[in-house]
Amino acid sequence: VELILKHKFLNTPVIFLDIDGVLNSVKGNQRIEDYEVLNGNYDENSIEDIIHCKNDLNGEICLGSWVEKGLVNNLKTLIQHTNSKVVGVSSWFTSRHSLETVSDFLDIKIIDMTDYTGGGLERGKSVERYVDKYVIKDYCILDDSHEHHYEGELLNEKLVRVDGRVRLSIHDVEWARYLSLIHISEPTRHAQMA
C-alpha cells in the first residue's frame, strides 16, 4: 500500500483537509439554530445549501456533520485547478465517519488520512510525518485551527489559515492553489529545520 501511495504522490500536489470551519461555518450553524427557533424543528432538507452526512452506525443524520454546498464546490475547484490529491486531517475521519463515507458524502476522492486526526499540535506533527514518509513536495493544509495545531516555519508556510467564522473563501482557494503548486527545495527545507 505504501508503494502505491508513494507512486500516487509522484509530482502530485496534496491538500491536507480539515472539515469543520473549512467546509462549514459558525454562520451556517447559526442559520440552522435560527431555523429551529423560528420553525420549531429542523430536518436535513430545511436549508437548501446545507447538506448533512449520515452516521456510519445507524444511518441517521449526525448533528454537527454538515457542510455548505458552495464551500465544497470551492474545494472541488481547487482540486481541479491543481490536480491535487486529498488527505484527511479532520476529526470527521475517525470519530464520526469512515474515510469512504466522507469521500462519498463530499463527492471528492480522499485517498488517505494522516495517522492522527485529533486536536492539538499532534495534528501538525502527523502532517509533517506524512509529508516526510511519502516525500511530498507540493502541498497545502486547509485548516481553521492555527497555532493550536501547527508550529514551525515549514508548516506555517504551507498552512492556509481559514477563518472558521467565514469558512473556505475564494481568497483561501487562491492562496491554497499557490501553496500547493510550489515547494520548498530540500536545501532550503533543511536550513529552515536546523
mmCIF file of C-alpha atoms in Angstrom:
data_model
loop_
_atom_site.group_PDB
_atom_site.id
_atom_site.type_symbol
_atom_site.label_atom_id
_atom_site.label_comp_id
_atom_site.label_asym_id
_atom_site.label_seq_id
_atom_site.Cartn_x
_atom_site.Cartn_y
_atom_site.Cartn_z
ATOM 1 C CA VAL A 1 0.000 0.000 0.000
ATOM 2 C CA GLU A 2 2.824 2.448 0.860
ATOM 3 C CA LEU A 3 4.483 1.963 -2.531
ATOM 4 C CA ILE A 4 1.162 2.623 -4.244
ATOM 5 C CA LEU A 5 0.661 5.819 -2.204
ATOM 6 C CA LYS A 6 4.222 6.990 -2.901
ATOM 7 C CA HIS A 7 3.608 6.457 -6.596
ATOM 8 C CA LYS A 8 0.287 8.347 -6.394
ATOM 9 C CA PHE A 9 2.053 11.373 -4.912
ATOM 10 C CA LEU A 10 4.814 11.481 -7.501
ATOM 11 C CA ASN A 11 4.779 15.081 -8.779
ATOM 12 C CA THR A 12 1.227 15.486 -7.470
ATOM 13 C CA PRO A 13 0.141 18.259 -5.098
ATOM 14 C CA VAL A 14 -1.621 17.205 -1.903
ATOM 15 C CA ILE A 15 -4.315 19.045 0.028
ATOM 16 C CA PHE A 16 -4.482 18.166 3.728
ATOM 17 C CA LEU A 17 -8.143 18.767 4.549
ATOM 18 C CA ASP A 18 -9.839 19.710 7.787
ATOM 19 C CA ILE A 19 -13.641 19.942 7.502
ATOM 20 C CA ASP A 20 -15.185 21.808 10.455
ATOM 21 C CA GLY A 21 -14.552 25.514 9.975
ATOM 22 C CA VAL A 22 -13.400 24.945 6.391
ATOM 23 C CA LEU A 23 -16.433 23.422 4.671
ATOM 24 C CA ASN A 24 -18.913 24.659 7.271
ATOM 25 C CA SER A 25 -19.022 27.784 9.399
ATOM 26 C CA VAL A 26 -20.316 29.455 12.513
ATOM 27 C CA LYS A 27 -22.655 31.430 10.233
ATOM 28 C CA GLY A 28 -24.112 28.222 8.801
ATOM 29 C CA ASN A 29 -24.584 26.799 12.271
ATOM 30 C CA GLN A 30 -26.394 29.991 13.302
ATOM 31 C CA ARG A 31 -28.708 29.601 10.293
ATOM 32 C CA ILE A 32 -29.601 26.074 11.438
ATOM 33 C CA GLU A 33 -30.264 27.270 15.006
ATOM 34 C CA ASP A 34 -32.337 30.230 13.749
ATOM 35 C CA TYR A 35 -34.404 27.910 11.555
ATOM 36 C CA GLU A 36 -35.113 25.636 14.531
ATOM 37 C CA VAL A 37 -36.163 28.579 16.727
ATOM 38 C CA LEU A 38 -38.445 30.064 14.049
ATOM 39 C CA ASN A 39 -39.999 26.813 12.860
ATOM 40 C CA GLY A 40 -39.820 24.583 15.916
ATOM 41 C CA ASN A 41 -37.981 21.803 14.107
ATOM 42 C CA TYR A 42 -35.247 21.162 11.596
ATOM 43 C CA ASP A 43 -34.737 18.363 9.124
ATOM 44 C CA GLU A 44 -31.913 17.648 6.720
ATOM 45 C CA ASN A 45 -33.703 19.385 3.821
ATOM 46 C CA SER A 46 -34.627 22.578 5.694
ATOM 47 C CA ILE A 47 -31.869 24.803 4.338
ATOM 48 C CA GLU A 48 -31.170 24.240 0.667
ATOM 49 C CA ASP A 49 -27.407 24.888 0.569
ATOM 50 C CA ILE A 50 -26.524 22.774 3.630
ATOM 51 C CA ILE A 51 -26.093 19.010 3.313
ATOM 52 C CA HIS A 52 -25.800 16.506 6.133
ATOM 53 C CA CYS A 53 -23.712 13.383 6.432
ATOM 54 C CA LYS A 54 -25.317 10.193 7.722
ATOM 55 C CA ASN A 55 -23.858 8.365 10.708
ATOM 56 C CA ASP A 56 -21.980 5.174 9.797
ATOM 57 C CA LEU A 57 -23.518 3.307 12.730
ATOM 58 C CA ASN A 58 -27.243 3.894 12.319
ATOM 59 C CA GLY A 59 -27.731 5.851 9.080
ATOM 60 C CA GLU A 60 -29.249 8.834 10.884
ATOM 61 C CA ILE A 61 -28.179 12.437 10.436
ATOM 62 C CA CYS A 62 -25.151 13.286 12.578
ATOM 63 C CA LEU A 63 -25.678 16.537 14.411
ATOM 64 C CA GLY A 64 -22.684 18.691 13.588
ATOM 65 C CA SER A 65 -21.841 16.663 10.469
ATOM 66 C CA TRP A 66 -22.869 19.052 7.755
ATOM 67 C CA VAL A 67 -21.222 21.155 5.072
ATOM 68 C CA GLU A 68 -22.218 24.012 2.823
ATOM 69 C CA LYS A 69 -22.522 23.075 -0.869
ATOM 70 C CA GLY A 70 -20.819 26.248 -2.101
ATOM 71 C CA LEU A 71 -17.766 25.564 0.058
ATOM 72 C CA VAL A 72 -17.492 22.008 -1.258
ATOM 73 C CA ASN A 73 -17.636 23.493 -4.760
ATOM 74 C CA ASN A 74 -14.786 25.869 -3.842
ATOM 75 C CA LEU A 75 -12.743 22.857 -2.737
ATOM 76 C CA LYS A 76 -13.582 20.960 -5.932
ATOM 77 C CA THR A 77 -12.408 23.956 -7.971
ATOM 78 C CA LEU A 78 -9.110 23.963 -6.073
ATOM 79 C CA ILE A 79 -8.650 20.225 -6.656
ATOM 80 C CA GLN A 80 -9.360 20.573 -10.364
ATOM 81 C CA HIS A 81 -7.067 23.588 -10.877
ATOM 82 C CA THR A 82 -4.153 21.965 -9.063
ATOM 83 C CA ASN A 83 -4.843 18.315 -9.953
ATOM 84 C CA SER A 84 -4.324 17.602 -6.248
ATOM 85 C CA LYS A 85 -4.915 14.525 -4.139
ATOM 86 C CA VAL A 86 -6.752 14.972 -0.821
ATOM 87 C CA VAL A 87 -5.637 13.567 2.534
ATOM 88 C CA GLY A 88 -7.852 13.966 5.610
ATOM 89 C CA VAL A 89 -6.707 15.592 8.852
ATOM 90 C CA SER A 90 -10.185 16.245 10.285
ATOM 91 C CA SER A 91 -11.698 14.549 13.320
ATOM 92 C CA TRP A 92 -14.520 13.575 10.945
ATOM 93 C CA PHE A 93 -12.335 10.728 9.698
ATOM 94 C CA THR A 94 -12.154 8.869 12.992
ATOM 95 C CA SER A 95 -14.802 9.966 15.426
ATOM 96 C CA ARG A 96 -17.818 10.267 13.161
ATOM 97 C CA HIS A 97 -17.351 8.556 9.813
ATOM 98 C CA SER A 98 -15.108 6.303 7.781
ATOM 99 C CA LEU A 99 -12.807 7.695 5.112
ATOM 100 C CA GLU A 100 -15.056 6.192 2.428
ATOM 101 C CA THR A 101 -18.215 7.727 3.907
ATOM 102 C CA VAL A 102 -16.704 11.224 3.962
ATOM 103 C CA SER A 103 -15.279 10.803 0.479
ATOM 104 C CA ASP A 104 -18.648 9.677 -0.913
ATOM 105 C CA PHE A 105 -20.521 12.362 1.018
ATOM 106 C CA LEU A 106 -18.342 15.190 -0.339
ATOM 107 C CA ASP A 107 -18.139 13.556 -3.770
ATOM 108 C CA ILE A 108 -14.375 14.081 -3.585
ATOM 109 C CA LYS A 109 -11.794 11.308 -3.777
ATOM 110 C CA ILE A 110 -9.999 11.369 -0.438
ATOM 111 C CA ILE A 111 -7.177 8.900 -0.782
ATOM 112 C CA ASP A 112 -5.915 8.656 2.781
ATOM 113 C CA MET A 113 -5.791 10.284 6.205
ATOM 114 C CA THR A 114 -2.909 11.128 8.495
ATOM 115 C CA ASP A 115 -2.055 8.904 11.450
ATOM 116 C CA TYR A 116 -3.590 11.414 13.876
ATOM 117 C CA THR A 117 -6.731 13.470 13.207
ATOM 118 C CA GLY A 118 -7.441 14.834 16.661
ATOM 119 C CA GLY A 119 -6.647 18.246 18.081
ATOM 120 C CA GLY A 120 -3.519 19.865 19.373
ATOM 121 C CA LEU A 121 -0.033 20.093 17.969
ATOM 122 C CA GLU A 122 -0.006 16.365 17.243
ATOM 123 C CA ARG A 123 -2.183 17.053 14.171
ATOM 124 C CA GLY A 124 0.561 19.236 12.696
ATOM 125 C CA LYS A 125 3.201 16.673 13.574
ATOM 126 C CA SER A 126 1.154 13.989 11.812
ATOM 127 C CA VAL A 127 1.149 16.129 8.650
ATOM 128 C CA GLU A 128 4.926 16.501 8.911
ATOM 129 C CA ARG A 129 5.326 12.718 9.312
ATOM 130 C CA TYR A 130 3.074 12.110 6.323
ATOM 131 C CA VAL A 131 4.955 14.599 4.124
ATOM 132 C CA ASP A 132 8.291 13.050 5.100
ATOM 133 C CA LYS A 133 7.097 9.459 4.749
ATOM 134 C CA TYR A 134 5.705 9.942 1.236
ATOM 135 C CA VAL A 135 8.262 12.577 0.150
ATOM 136 C CA ILE A 136 5.580 15.116 -0.747
ATOM 137 C CA LYS A 137 6.961 18.343 -2.155
ATOM 138 C CA ASP A 138 3.867 20.273 -3.208
ATOM 139 C CA TYR A 139 1.107 20.573 -0.648
ATOM 140 C CA CYS A 140 -1.071 22.868 1.388
ATOM 141 C CA ILE A 141 -3.073 22.475 4.585
ATOM 142 C CA LEU A 142 -6.650 23.761 4.796
ATOM 143 C CA ASP A 143 -7.469 24.187 8.486
ATOM 144 C CA ASP A 144 -9.203 26.737 10.691
ATOM 145 C CA SER A 145 -7.013 25.853 13.682
ATOM 146 C CA HIS A 146 -3.735 27.662 13.521
ATOM 147 C CA GLU A 147 -1.388 27.886 16.462
ATOM 148 C CA HIS A 148 -3.335 25.142 18.245
ATOM 149 C CA HIS A 149 -2.394 22.508 15.643
ATOM 150 C CA TYR A 150 0.610 23.743 13.714
ATOM 151 C CA GLU A 151 4.027 25.145 14.502
ATOM 152 C CA GLY A 152 7.299 25.713 12.722
ATOM 153 C CA GLU A 153 8.273 27.543 9.591
ATOM 154 C CA LEU A 154 7.612 24.730 7.148
ATOM 155 C CA LEU A 155 4.029 24.107 8.216
ATOM 156 C CA ASN A 156 3.269 27.793 8.612
ATOM 157 C CA GLU A 157 4.394 28.322 5.032
ATOM 158 C CA LYS A 158 2.008 25.614 3.850
ATOM 159 C CA LEU A 159 -0.978 26.380 6.082
ATOM 160 C CA VAL A 160 -3.978 28.206 4.661
ATOM 161 C CA ARG A 161 -5.411 29.856 7.765
ATOM 162 C CA VAL A 162 -9.120 29.514 7.058
ATOM 163 C CA ASP A 163 -11.296 31.770 9.205
ATOM 164 C CA GLY A 164 -13.820 29.321 10.687
ATOM 165 C CA ARG A 165 -16.367 32.086 11.124
ATOM 166 C CA VAL A 166 -16.271 32.787 7.413
ATOM 167 C CA ARG A 167 -15.067 29.392 6.021
ATOM 168 C CA LEU A 168 -13.189 28.497 2.813
ATOM 169 C CA SER A 169 -13.232 31.747 0.836
ATOM 170 C CA ILE A 170 -12.174 32.358 -2.741
ATOM 171 C CA HIS A 171 -9.088 34.111 -1.314
ATOM 172 C CA ASP A 172 -8.257 30.931 0.643
ATOM 173 C CA VAL A 173 -8.687 28.840 -2.515
ATOM 174 C CA GLU A 174 -6.288 31.098 -4.449
ATOM 175 C CA TRP A 175 -3.737 31.020 -1.621
ATOM 176 C CA ALA A 176 -4.031 27.213 -1.400
ATOM 177 C CA ARG A 177 -3.623 26.961 -5.156
ATOM 178 C CA TYR A 178 -0.400 28.959 -4.926
ATOM 179 C CA LEU A 179 0.953 26.985 -1.943
ATOM 180 C CA SER A 180 0.146 23.576 -3.395
ATOM 181 C CA LEU A 181 1.921 24.290 -6.681
ATOM 182 C CA ILE A 182 5.235 25.459 -5.217
ATOM 183 C CA HIS A 183 7.559 23.547 -2.989
ATOM 184 C CA ILE A 184 10.450 24.355 -0.746
ATOM 185 C CA SER A 185 13.670 22.942 -2.113
ATOM 186 C CA GLU A 186 15.460 20.349 0.022
ATOM 187 C CA PRO A 187 18.446 22.607 0.926
ATOM 188 C CA THR A 188 16.076 25.404 1.967
ATOM 189 C CA ARG A 189 13.935 22.969 3.919
ATOM 190 C CA HIS A 190 16.885 21.524 5.827
ATOM 191 C CA ALA A 191 18.221 25.007 6.563
ATOM 192 C CA GLN A 192 14.825 26.003 7.948
ATOM 193 C CA MET A 193 14.638 22.891 10.112
ATOM 194 C CA ALA A 194 18.137 23.464 11.573
#
